[in-house]
Amino acid sequence: MTDQIHQQTSHATSGARILIRGGRVYRHGGDIHQPEPADILIRGDLIERIGPNLAVDGNVEVIEAAGKIVAPGFVNAHYHSHDVMAKGLFE
C-alpha cells in the first residue's frame, strides 16, 4: 500500500475536508491482521485519497488515528467474511 495512492474524482468537490491520520487502514485484499498505517482524506461525503503521509493544505480537520483500525467505506465494521468464505473448506 505504501506505493499506492487511490484517488477518486467527482463532480462533488465541495464540502468539509477531514484527514484521518495514521490509522491502520483495513483493506479486504491486504493484511487483515496487521493493516498498514495510512491517511485518509475525505471531502464532503467522498473519500478523496488514501495513502501514507498525505500532504494537505488549506482548511482541514485532522483526526489522529494512530493505534486504531480504520475501515473506510464500511457502514458496519463488524465483519466476518473470512469465516463465511472459508466455510466448508476444512470440514
PDB file of C-alpha atoms in Angstrom:
ATOM      1  CA  MET A   1       0.000   0.000   0.000  1.00  0.00           C
ATOM      2  CA  THR A   2       2.902   2.373   0.557  1.00  0.00           C
ATOM      3  CA  ASP A   3       3.353   2.821  -3.192  1.00  0.00           C
ATOM      4  CA  GLN A   4      -0.326   3.214  -3.896  1.00  0.00           C
ATOM      5  CA  ILE A   5      -2.442   6.303  -3.607  1.00  0.00           C
ATOM      6  CA  HIS A   6      -6.053   5.785  -4.515  1.00  0.00           C
ATOM      7  CA  GLN A   7      -7.800   8.799  -5.954  1.00  0.00           C
ATOM      8  CA  GLN A   8     -11.452   9.265  -6.640  1.00  0.00           C
ATOM      9  CA  THR A   9     -12.532  12.192  -8.747  1.00  0.00           C
ATOM     10  CA  SER A  10     -16.019  13.570  -8.576  1.00  0.00           C
ATOM     11  CA  HIS A  11     -18.091  16.477  -9.666  1.00  0.00           C
ATOM     12  CA  ALA A  12     -18.939  16.919  -5.960  1.00  0.00           C
ATOM     13  CA  THR A  13     -15.778  18.648  -4.773  1.00  0.00           C
ATOM     14  CA  SER A  14     -17.463  20.901  -2.234  1.00  0.00           C
ATOM     15  CA  GLY A  15     -17.781  20.088   1.434  1.00  0.00           C
ATOM     16  CA  ALA A  16     -15.706  19.945   4.566  1.00  0.00           C
ATOM     17  CA  ARG A  17     -12.309  18.252   4.389  1.00  0.00           C
ATOM     18  CA  ILE A  18     -11.291  15.748   7.052  1.00  0.00           C
ATOM     19  CA  LEU A  19      -7.935  13.974   7.293  1.00  0.00           C
ATOM     20  CA  ILE A  20      -7.832  10.764   9.315  1.00  0.00           C
ATOM     21  CA  ARG A  21      -4.117  10.482  10.050  1.00  0.00           C
ATOM     22  CA  GLY A  22      -2.013   7.402  10.768  1.00  0.00           C
ATOM     23  CA  GLY A  23      -4.685   4.781  11.352  1.00  0.00           C
ATOM     24  CA  ARG A  24      -4.240   1.143  10.381  1.00  0.00           C
ATOM     25  CA  VAL A  25      -6.367   1.066   7.220  1.00  0.00           C
ATOM     26  CA  TYR A  26      -8.290  -2.171   6.743  1.00  0.00           C
ATOM     27  CA  ARG A  27      -8.310  -3.343   3.122  1.00  0.00           C
ATOM     28  CA  HIS A  28     -10.069  -6.608   2.341  1.00  0.00           C
ATOM     29  CA  GLY A  29      -7.256  -7.665  -0.024  1.00  0.00           C
ATOM     30  CA  GLY A  30      -4.499  -6.609   2.376  1.00  0.00           C
ATOM     31  CA  ASP A  31      -3.105  -7.934   5.632  1.00  0.00           C
ATOM     32  CA  ILE A  32      -6.204  -8.212   7.820  1.00  0.00           C
ATOM     33  CA  HIS A  33      -4.173  -8.972  10.951  1.00  0.00           C
ATOM     34  CA  GLN A  34      -1.692  -6.062  10.749  1.00  0.00           C
ATOM     35  CA  PRO A  35      -3.084  -3.436   8.335  1.00  0.00           C
ATOM     36  CA  GLU A  36      -0.565  -0.809   7.216  1.00  0.00           C
ATOM     37  CA  PRO A  37      -0.825   2.713   8.633  1.00  0.00           C
ATOM     38  CA  ALA A  38      -2.084   5.324   6.196  1.00  0.00           C
ATOM     39  CA  ASP A  39      -4.002   8.585   5.982  1.00  0.00           C
ATOM     40  CA  ILE A  40      -7.496   9.037   4.580  1.00  0.00           C
ATOM     41  CA  LEU A  41      -8.582  12.368   3.103  1.00  0.00           C
ATOM     42  CA  ILE A  42     -12.337  12.925   2.945  1.00  0.00           C
ATOM     43  CA  ARG A  43     -14.069  15.798   1.150  1.00  0.00           C
ATOM     44  CA  GLY A  44     -17.762  16.105   1.912  1.00  0.00           C
ATOM     45  CA  ASP A  45     -19.098  12.570   1.770  1.00  0.00           C
ATOM     46  CA  LEU A  46     -16.412  11.137  -0.567  1.00  0.00           C
ATOM     47  CA  ILE A  47     -13.062   9.528   0.145  1.00  0.00           C
ATOM     48  CA  GLU A  48     -10.690  11.627  -1.927  1.00  0.00           C
ATOM     49  CA  ARG A  49      -7.341   9.885  -1.245  1.00  0.00           C
ATOM     50  CA  ILE A  50      -5.826   7.068   0.799  1.00  0.00           C
ATOM     51  CA  GLY A  51      -2.070   6.820   1.232  1.00  0.00           C
ATOM     52  CA  PRO A  52       0.864   7.195   3.586  1.00  0.00           C
ATOM     53  CA  ASN A  53       1.718  10.660   4.953  1.00  0.00           C
ATOM     54  CA  LEU A  54      -0.687  12.635   2.783  1.00  0.00           C
ATOM     55  CA  ALA A  55       0.252  16.295   2.425  1.00  0.00           C
ATOM     56  CA  VAL A  56      -2.735  18.609   2.718  1.00  0.00           C
ATOM     57  CA  ASP A  57      -3.133  22.346   2.517  1.00  0.00           C
ATOM     58  CA  GLY A  58      -5.896  24.683   3.495  1.00  0.00           C
ATOM     59  CA  ASN A  59      -8.657  24.193   5.997  1.00  0.00           C
ATOM     60  CA  VAL A  60      -8.650  20.505   7.010  1.00  0.00           C
ATOM     61  CA  GLU A  61      -9.920  18.957  10.238  1.00  0.00           C
ATOM     62  CA  VAL A  62      -7.370  16.362  11.400  1.00  0.00           C
ATOM     63  CA  ILE A  63      -8.363  13.259  13.353  1.00  0.00           C
ATOM     64  CA  GLU A  64      -5.386  11.419  14.846  1.00  0.00           C
ATOM     65  CA  ALA A  65      -5.985   7.674  14.441  1.00  0.00           C
ATOM     66  CA  ALA A  66      -2.582   6.166  15.329  1.00  0.00           C
ATOM     67  CA  GLY A  67      -3.084   2.825  17.040  1.00  0.00           C
ATOM     68  CA  LYS A  68      -6.640   2.487  15.744  1.00  0.00           C
ATOM     69  CA  ILE A  69      -8.206   0.420  12.946  1.00  0.00           C
ATOM     70  CA  VAL A  70      -9.883   2.464  10.213  1.00  0.00           C
ATOM     71  CA  ALA A  71     -12.306   0.776   7.802  1.00  0.00           C
ATOM     72  CA  PRO A  72     -13.094   3.304   5.040  1.00  0.00           C
ATOM     73  CA  GLY A  73     -16.411   2.839   3.294  1.00  0.00           C
ATOM     74  CA  PHE A  74     -17.843   0.439   5.855  1.00  0.00           C
ATOM     75  CA  VAL A  75     -21.187   1.205   7.373  1.00  0.00           C
ATOM     76  CA  ASN A  76     -20.921  -1.689   9.829  1.00  0.00           C
ATOM     77  CA  ALA A  77     -17.322  -2.674  10.563  1.00  0.00           C
ATOM     78  CA  HIS A  78     -18.324  -5.853  12.413  1.00  0.00           C
ATOM     79  CA  TYR A  79     -17.083  -8.099   9.620  1.00  0.00           C
ATOM     80  CA  HIS A  80     -16.830 -11.890   9.294  1.00  0.00           C
ATOM     81  CA  SER A  81     -16.285 -12.524   5.567  1.00  0.00           C
ATOM     82  CA  HIS A  82     -13.181 -14.626   6.235  1.00  0.00           C
ATOM     83  CA  ASP A  83     -15.373 -17.014   8.254  1.00  0.00           C
ATOM     84  CA  VAL A  84     -18.008 -17.232   5.525  1.00  0.00           C
ATOM     85  CA  MET A  85     -15.542 -17.567   2.636  1.00  0.00           C
ATOM     86  CA  ALA A  86     -13.696 -20.451   4.307  1.00  0.00           C
ATOM     87  CA  LYS A  87     -16.848 -22.271   5.440  1.00  0.00           C
ATOM     88  CA  GLY A  88     -16.680 -25.928   4.495  1.00  0.00           C
ATOM     89  CA  LEU A  89     -13.036 -25.899   3.384  1.00  0.00           C
ATOM     90  CA  PHE A  90     -11.761 -27.682   6.473  1.00  0.00           C
ATOM     91  CA  GLU A  91     -14.704 -29.955   7.329  1.00  0.00           C
TER      92      GLU A  91
END
